[in-house]
Amino acid sequence: LEAGRRAASRIDAIVNGAGIPVVGHIGLTPQTAVALGGFRVQGKSVAAAQSLIDDALALQDAGCFAIVLEAMPSLVAETITRLLSIPTIGIGAGPHTSGQVLVYSDMMGIFDRFTPKFCRRFADLAPQMESALAEYKGDVRARKFPQEGVHTYAMPPVAEENWRQHVQQMYGLELDKPVAVASGTIACTSKAAVKESGSLQV
């Protein structure tokens, strides 16, 4: 829950009243970043750092089982971590927190237009993802994926035949049977496929 001590009563009600575990989140809180002046480091002055400590202690007392510390000076995060009896999870808060977290799209290089200062890229997956998505799009349009009999589920043969008869009698709809092709894959003699492509390949 992204909130400081002002949310302590709500956290107490959620944890102790409803029995739902809560992780606190202080420092830079992205959901309310506009109210903080944008995506800025928090706790850079003595007064601001003390306010973060007060928030952390209040959230612990309210029942949080852990607290995320985001975008604050390493020294402030270390102080908070040493004062609390519950774990802290740092993101842009230095190496002295109990644990660390990063946004995976940042650390894996999926979003390449901006990388926060505190983030290290451990991979550059954007090109591979773009290539994979393009291949997927092409195979779907060419009706190469999904492949009947490879990526699909089937009814037992008797149930399938009964279903075809049921649909024929109930709706007047004739379901085409899949046929084997030379490559060992399955193609469906579908009227919809013929209508879409203008020809049928088997």
PDB file of C-alpha atoms in Angstrom:
ATOM      1  CA  LEU A   1       0.000   0.000   0.000  1.00  0.00           C
ATOM      2  CA  GLU A   2       1.630   3.251  -1.148  1.00  0.00           C
ATOM      3  CA  ALA A   3       1.105   5.509   1.851  1.00  0.00           C
ATOM      4  CA  GLY A   4       2.780   6.771   4.975  1.00  0.00           C
ATOM      5  CA  ARG A   5       1.497   7.217   8.504  1.00  0.00           C
ATOM      6  CA  ARG A   6      -1.707   8.868   7.277  1.00  0.00           C
ATOM      7  CA  ALA A   7      -2.830   5.415   6.161  1.00  0.00           C
ATOM      8  CA  ALA A   8      -1.962   3.667   9.429  1.00  0.00           C
ATOM      9  CA  SER A   9      -5.578   3.313  10.551  1.00  0.00           C
ATOM     10  CA  ARG A  10      -6.585   1.806   7.198  1.00  0.00           C
ATOM     11  CA  ILE A  11      -3.684  -0.641   7.294  1.00  0.00           C
ATOM     12  CA  ASP A  12      -4.612  -1.629  10.847  1.00  0.00           C
ATOM     13  CA  ALA A  13      -8.173  -2.339   9.681  1.00  0.00           C
ATOM     14  CA  ILE A  14      -6.965  -4.362   6.684  1.00  0.00           C
ATOM     15  CA  VAL A  15      -4.417  -6.388   8.654  1.00  0.00           C
ATOM     16  CA  ASN A  16      -6.029  -6.824  12.044  1.00  0.00           C
ATOM     17  CA  GLY A  17      -9.643  -6.410  11.014  1.00  0.00           C
ATOM     18  CA  ALA A  18      -9.813  -8.309   7.722  1.00  0.00           C
ATOM     19  CA  GLY A  19      -6.730 -10.480   8.206  1.00  0.00           C
ATOM     20  CA  ILE A  20      -5.146  -9.447   4.909  1.00  0.00           C
ATOM     21  CA  PRO A  21      -1.318  -9.111   4.873  1.00  0.00           C
ATOM     22  CA  VAL A  22      -0.043  -5.689   3.787  1.00  0.00           C
ATOM     23  CA  VAL A  23       3.307  -4.509   2.436  1.00  0.00           C
ATOM     24  CA  GLY A  24       3.895  -0.805   3.032  1.00  0.00           C
ATOM     25  CA  HIS A  25       5.518   1.464   0.453  1.00  0.00           C
ATOM     26  CA  ILE A  26       7.170   4.789   1.279  1.00  0.00           C
ATOM     27  CA  GLY A  27       9.552   7.232  -0.354  1.00  0.00           C
ATOM     28  CA  LEU A  28       8.695   7.716  -4.002  1.00  0.00           C
ATOM     29  CA  THR A  29       5.171   6.381  -4.453  1.00  0.00           C
ATOM     30  CA  PRO A  30       4.521   6.170  -8.229  1.00  0.00           C
ATOM     31  CA  GLN A  31       0.732   6.150  -7.939  1.00  0.00           C
ATOM     32  CA  THR A  32       0.810   9.561  -6.261  1.00  0.00           C
ATOM     33  CA  ALA A  33       4.056  10.884  -7.740  1.00  0.00           C
ATOM     34  CA  VAL A  34       2.357  14.028  -9.048  1.00  0.00           C
ATOM     35  CA  ALA A  35       1.621  15.102  -5.482  1.00  0.00           C
ATOM     36  CA  LEU A  36       5.321  14.673  -4.683  1.00  0.00           C
ATOM     37  CA  GLY A  37       6.422  16.936  -7.521  1.00  0.00           C
ATOM     38  CA  GLY A  38       6.997  14.120 -10.000  1.00  0.00           C
ATOM     39  CA  PHE A  39       9.351  11.165  -9.976  1.00  0.00           C
ATOM     40  CA  ARG A  40      11.893  12.612  -7.577  1.00  0.00           C
ATOM     41  CA  VAL A  41      14.160  11.247  -4.875  1.00  0.00           C
ATOM     42  CA  GLN A  42      12.561  11.586  -1.451  1.00  0.00           C
ATOM     43  CA  GLY A  43      14.181  12.209   1.946  1.00  0.00           C
ATOM     44  CA  LYS A  44      17.109  14.370   0.856  1.00  0.00           C
ATOM     45  CA  SER A  45      16.799  16.846   3.752  1.00  0.00           C
ATOM     46  CA  VAL A  46      16.970  16.047   7.465  1.00  0.00           C
ATOM     47  CA  ALA A  47      13.298  16.925   7.903  1.00  0.00           C
ATOM     48  CA  ALA A  48      12.226  14.844   4.907  1.00  0.00           C
ATOM     49  CA  ALA A  49      14.337  11.895   6.055  1.00  0.00           C
ATOM     50  CA  GLN A  50      12.824  12.068   9.559  1.00  0.00           C
ATOM     51  CA  SER A  51       9.362  12.089   7.993  1.00  0.00           C
ATOM     52  CA  LEU A  52      10.191   8.836   6.181  1.00  0.00           C
ATOM     53  CA  ILE A  53      11.344   7.263   9.449  1.00  0.00           C
ATOM     54  CA  ASP A  54       8.086   8.339  11.113  1.00  0.00           C
ATOM     55  CA  ASP A  55       6.149   6.797   8.213  1.00  0.00           C
ATOM     56  CA  ALA A  56       8.066   3.529   8.426  1.00  0.00           C
ATOM     57  CA  LEU A  57       7.594   3.165  12.188  1.00  0.00           C
ATOM     58  CA  ALA A  58       3.888   3.949  11.892  1.00  0.00           C
ATOM     59  CA  LEU A  59       3.401   1.356   9.150  1.00  0.00           C
ATOM     60  CA  GLN A  60       5.230  -1.252  11.202  1.00  0.00           C
ATOM     61  CA  ASP A  61       3.053  -0.496  14.231  1.00  0.00           C
ATOM     62  CA  ALA A  62      -0.056  -0.707  12.043  1.00  0.00           C
ATOM     63  CA  GLY A  63       0.811  -4.281  11.080  1.00  0.00           C
ATOM     64  CA  CYS A  64       2.743  -4.223   7.797  1.00  0.00           C
ATOM     65  CA  PHE A  65       4.899  -7.318   7.449  1.00  0.00           C
ATOM     66  CA  ALA A  66       7.401  -5.548   5.156  1.00  0.00           C
ATOM     67  CA  ILE A  67       7.970  -2.111   3.663  1.00  0.00           C
ATOM     68  CA  VAL A  68       9.196  -1.068   0.214  1.00  0.00           C
ATOM     69  CA  LEU A  69      11.648   1.838   0.319  1.00  0.00           C
ATOM     70  CA  GLU A  70      11.787   3.581  -3.057  1.00  0.00           C
ATOM     71  CA  ALA A  71      14.064   6.308  -4.396  1.00  0.00           C
ATOM     72  CA  MET A  72      15.657   7.634  -1.236  1.00  0.00           C
ATOM     73  CA  PRO A  73      19.258   8.209  -0.126  1.00  0.00           C
ATOM     74  CA  SER A  74      21.069   5.018   0.794  1.00  0.00           C
ATOM     75  CA  LEU A  75      21.869   6.359   4.266  1.00  0.00           C
ATOM     76  CA  VAL A  76      18.200   7.035   4.988  1.00  0.00           C
ATOM     77  CA  ALA A  77      17.183   3.565   3.829  1.00  0.00           C
ATOM     78  CA  GLU A  78      19.904   1.996   5.974  1.00  0.00           C
ATOM     79  CA  THR A  79      18.675   3.945   9.007  1.00  0.00           C
ATOM     80  CA  ILE A  80      15.089   2.831   8.467  1.00  0.00           C
ATOM     81  CA  THR A  81      16.149  -0.778   7.944  1.00  0.00           C
ATOM     82  CA  ARG A  82      18.125  -0.828  11.185  1.00  0.00           C
ATOM     83  CA  LEU A  83      15.281   0.766  13.159  1.00  0.00           C
ATOM     84  CA  LEU A  84      12.609  -1.662  11.975  1.00  0.00           C
ATOM     85  CA  SER A  85      12.043  -5.245  13.056  1.00  0.00           C
ATOM     86  CA  ILE A  86      10.330  -6.114   9.741  1.00  0.00           C
ATOM     87  CA  PRO A  87      12.108  -6.527   6.373  1.00  0.00           C
ATOM     88  CA  THR A  88      12.643  -3.638   3.976  1.00  0.00           C
ATOM     89  CA  ILE A  89      12.695  -4.064   0.201  1.00  0.00           C
ATOM     90  CA  GLY A  90      14.727  -1.464  -1.639  1.00  0.00           C
ATOM     91  CA  ILE A  91      14.245  -0.054  -5.113  1.00  0.00           C
ATOM     92  CA  GLY A  92      16.589   2.838  -5.678  1.00  0.00           C
ATOM     93  CA  ALA A  93      17.387   2.865  -1.958  1.00  0.00           C
ATOM     94  CA  GLY A  94      20.920   1.515  -1.872  1.00  0.00           C
ATOM     95  CA  PRO A  95      22.441  -1.819  -0.830  1.00  0.00           C
ATOM     96  CA  HIS A  96      21.575  -1.817   2.876  1.00  0.00           C
ATOM     97  CA  THR A  97      17.921  -2.866   2.730  1.00  0.00           C
ATOM     98  CA  SER A  98      16.813  -6.384   3.616  1.00  0.00           C
ATOM     99  CA  GLY A  99      16.075  -7.207  -0.021  1.00  0.00           C
ATOM    100  CA  GLN A 100      15.925  -5.690  -3.480  1.00  0.00           C
ATOM    101  CA  VAL A 101      13.348  -5.376  -6.248  1.00  0.00           C
ATOM    102  CA  LEU A 102      13.369  -3.890  -9.752  1.00  0.00           C
ATOM    103  CA  VAL A 103      10.734  -3.451 -12.429  1.00  0.00           C
ATOM    104  CA  TYR A 104      11.456  -6.370 -14.731  1.00  0.00           C
ATOM    105  CA  SER A 105      10.751  -4.391 -17.930  1.00  0.00           C
ATOM    106  CA  ASP A 106      13.559  -2.021 -16.897  1.00  0.00           C
ATOM    107  CA  MET A 107      16.095  -4.630 -15.782  1.00  0.00           C
ATOM    108  CA  MET A 108      15.459  -6.887 -18.795  1.00  0.00           C
ATOM    109  CA  GLY A 109      15.695  -4.089 -21.341  1.00  0.00           C
ATOM    110  CA  ILE A 110      12.110  -4.518 -22.511  1.00  0.00           C
ATOM    111  CA  PHE A 111      11.374  -0.802 -22.251  1.00  0.00           C
ATOM    112  CA  ASP A 112      14.360   0.984 -23.750  1.00  0.00           C
ATOM    113  CA  ARG A 113      13.268   4.634 -23.882  1.00  0.00           C
ATOM    114  CA  PHE A 114      14.138   5.421 -20.294  1.00  0.00           C
ATOM    115  CA  THR A 115      16.015   3.633 -17.533  1.00  0.00           C
ATOM    116  CA  PRO A 116      15.995   4.992 -13.958  1.00  0.00           C
ATOM    117  CA  LYS A 117      19.387   5.815 -12.463  1.00  0.00           C
ATOM    118  CA  PHE A 118      19.009   3.104  -9.834  1.00  0.00           C
ATOM    119  CA  CYS A 119      18.299   0.385 -12.383  1.00  0.00           C
ATOM    120  CA  ARG A 120      20.885  -1.838 -14.020  1.00  0.00           C
ATOM    121  CA  ARG A 121      20.015  -3.635 -17.224  1.00  0.00           C
ATOM    122  CA  PHE A 122      20.753  -7.332 -16.988  1.00  0.00           C
ATOM    123  CA  ALA A 123      19.602  -8.085 -20.547  1.00  0.00           C
ATOM    124  CA  ASP A 124      18.465  -6.419 -23.760  1.00  0.00           C
ATOM    125  CA  LEU A 125      15.335  -8.345 -24.667  1.00  0.00           C
ATOM    126  CA  ALA A 126      13.472  -5.692 -26.639  1.00  0.00           C
ATOM    127  CA  PRO A 127      14.867  -6.741 -30.074  1.00  0.00           C
ATOM    128  CA  GLN A 128      14.176 -10.432 -29.433  1.00  0.00           C
ATOM    129  CA  MET A 129      10.651  -9.660 -28.222  1.00  0.00           C
ATOM    130  CA  GLU A 130       9.912  -7.504 -31.273  1.00  0.00           C
ATOM    131  CA  SER A 131      11.168 -10.273 -33.554  1.00  0.00           C
ATOM    132  CA  ALA A 132       9.133 -12.933 -31.734  1.00  0.00           C
ATOM    133  CA  LEU A 133       5.957 -10.839 -31.860  1.00  0.00           C
ATOM    134  CA  ALA A 134       6.442 -10.156 -35.565  1.00  0.00           C
ATOM    135  CA  GLU A 135       6.879 -13.886 -36.221  1.00  0.00           C
ATOM    136  CA  TYR A 136       3.793 -14.664 -34.137  1.00  0.00           C
ATOM    137  CA  LYS A 137       1.735 -12.084 -36.032  1.00  0.00           C
ATOM    138  CA  GLY A 138       2.896 -13.468 -39.366  1.00  0.00           C
ATOM    139  CA  ASP A 139       2.149 -17.079 -38.433  1.00  0.00           C
ATOM    140  CA  VAL A 140      -1.323 -16.195 -37.177  1.00  0.00           C
ATOM    141  CA  ARG A 141      -2.155 -14.296 -40.354  1.00  0.00           C
ATOM    142  CA  ALA A 142      -0.790 -17.138 -42.484  1.00  0.00           C
ATOM    143  CA  ARG A 143      -2.755 -19.637 -40.370  1.00  0.00           C
ATOM    144  CA  LYS A 144       0.420 -21.479 -39.435  1.00  0.00           C
ATOM    145  CA  PHE A 145      -0.429 -21.021 -35.750  1.00  0.00           C
ATOM    146  CA  PRO A 146      -2.145 -22.472 -33.871  1.00  0.00           C
ATOM    147  CA  GLN A 147      -1.675 -25.822 -35.610  1.00  0.00           C
ATOM    148  CA  GLU A 148      -4.480 -28.357 -35.407  1.00  0.00           C
ATOM    149  CA  GLY A 149      -3.340 -31.457 -33.552  1.00  0.00           C
ATOM    150  CA  VAL A 150      -0.203 -29.729 -32.218  1.00  0.00           C
ATOM    151  CA  HIS A 151      -1.426 -26.729 -30.234  1.00  0.00           C
ATOM    152  CA  THR A 152      -5.043 -27.827 -29.793  1.00  0.00           C
ATOM    153  CA  TYR A 153      -7.145 -30.081 -27.561  1.00  0.00           C
ATOM    154  CA  ALA A 154      -9.404 -32.789 -28.943  1.00  0.00           C
ATOM    155  CA  MET A 155     -12.541 -34.553 -27.802  1.00  0.00           C
ATOM    156  CA  PRO A 156     -12.445 -38.352 -27.593  1.00  0.00           C
ATOM    157  CA  PRO A 157     -13.306 -39.754 -31.075  1.00  0.00           C
ATOM    158  CA  VAL A 158     -16.743 -41.031 -30.126  1.00  0.00           C
ATOM    159  CA  ALA A 159     -17.650 -37.790 -28.347  1.00  0.00           C
ATOM    160  CA  GLU A 160     -16.347 -35.791 -31.310  1.00  0.00           C
ATOM    161  CA  GLU A 161     -18.524 -37.681 -33.779  1.00  0.00           C
ATOM    162  CA  ASN A 162     -21.547 -37.353 -31.506  1.00  0.00           C
ATOM    163  CA  TRP A 163     -20.868 -33.626 -31.196  1.00  0.00           C
ATOM    164  CA  ARG A 164     -20.695 -33.206 -34.966  1.00  0.00           C
ATOM    165  CA  GLN A 165     -24.025 -34.954 -35.340  1.00  0.00           C
ATOM    166  CA  HIS A 166     -25.529 -32.905 -32.507  1.00  0.00           C
ATOM    167  CA  VAL A 167     -24.428 -29.605 -34.062  1.00  0.00           C
ATOM    168  CA  GLN A 168     -25.660 -30.730 -37.490  1.00  0.00           C
ATOM    169  CA  GLN A 169     -29.092 -31.607 -36.130  1.00  0.00           C
ATOM    170  CA  MET A 170     -29.436 -28.684 -33.727  1.00  0.00           C
ATOM    171  CA  TYR A 171     -27.993 -25.859 -35.835  1.00  0.00           C
ATOM    172  CA  GLY A 172     -27.630 -27.224 -39.342  1.00  0.00           C
ATOM    173  CA  LEU A 173     -23.892 -26.564 -39.083  1.00  0.00           C
ATOM    174  CA  GLU A 174     -21.471 -29.015 -40.647  1.00  0.00           C
ATOM    175  CA  LEU A 175     -18.129 -29.017 -38.899  1.00  0.00           C
ATOM    176  CA  ASP A 176     -15.217 -29.873 -41.160  1.00  0.00           C
ATOM    177  CA  LYS A 177     -12.947 -32.716 -40.136  1.00  0.00           C
ATOM    178  CA  PRO A 178      -9.194 -32.112 -39.856  1.00  0.00           C
ATOM    179  CA  VAL A 179      -7.106 -33.979 -42.402  1.00  0.00           C
ATOM    180  CA  ALA A 180      -3.479 -35.108 -42.185  1.00  0.00           C
ATOM    181  CA  VAL A 181      -0.958 -33.431 -44.476  1.00  0.00           C
ATOM    182  CA  ALA A 182       2.360 -34.723 -45.766  1.00  0.00           C
ATOM    183  CA  SER A 183       4.455 -33.023 -43.091  1.00  0.00           C
ATOM    184  CA  GLY A 184       2.672 -34.916 -40.352  1.00  0.00           C
ATOM    185  CA  THR A 185       0.753 -31.866 -39.194  1.00  0.00           C
ATOM    186  CA  ILE A 186      -2.999 -31.435 -39.364  1.00  0.00           C
ATOM    187  CA  ALA A 187      -4.935 -29.041 -41.558  1.00  0.00           C
ATOM    188  CA  CYS A 188      -8.624 -28.318 -41.261  1.00  0.00           C
ATOM    189  CA  THR A 189     -10.802 -28.246 -44.356  1.00  0.00           C
ATOM    190  CA  SER A 190     -12.537 -25.199 -42.989  1.00  0.00           C
ATOM    191  CA  LYS A 191     -14.949 -23.116 -45.031  1.00  0.00           C
ATOM    192  CA  ALA A 192     -13.883 -20.160 -42.885  1.00  0.00           C
ATOM    193  CA  ALA A 193     -10.269 -20.677 -43.933  1.00  0.00           C
ATOM    194  CA  VAL A 194     -11.254 -20.790 -47.587  1.00  0.00           C
ATOM    195  CA  LYS A 195     -13.299 -17.631 -47.182  1.00  0.00           C
ATOM    196  CA  GLU A 196     -10.413 -15.853 -45.447  1.00  0.00           C
ATOM    197  CA  SER A 197      -7.577 -16.816 -47.795  1.00  0.00           C
ATOM    198  CA  GLY A 198      -9.438 -17.456 -51.037  1.00  0.00           C
ATOM    199  CA  SER A 199      -7.823 -20.877 -51.337  1.00  0.00           C
ATOM    200  CA  LEU A 200      -7.312 -23.978 -49.277  1.00  0.00           C
ATOM    201  CA  GLN A 201      -3.928 -25.562 -48.746  1.00  0.00           C
ATOM    202  CA  VAL A 202      -3.662 -29.124 -47.444  1.00  0.00           C
TER     203      VAL A 202
END
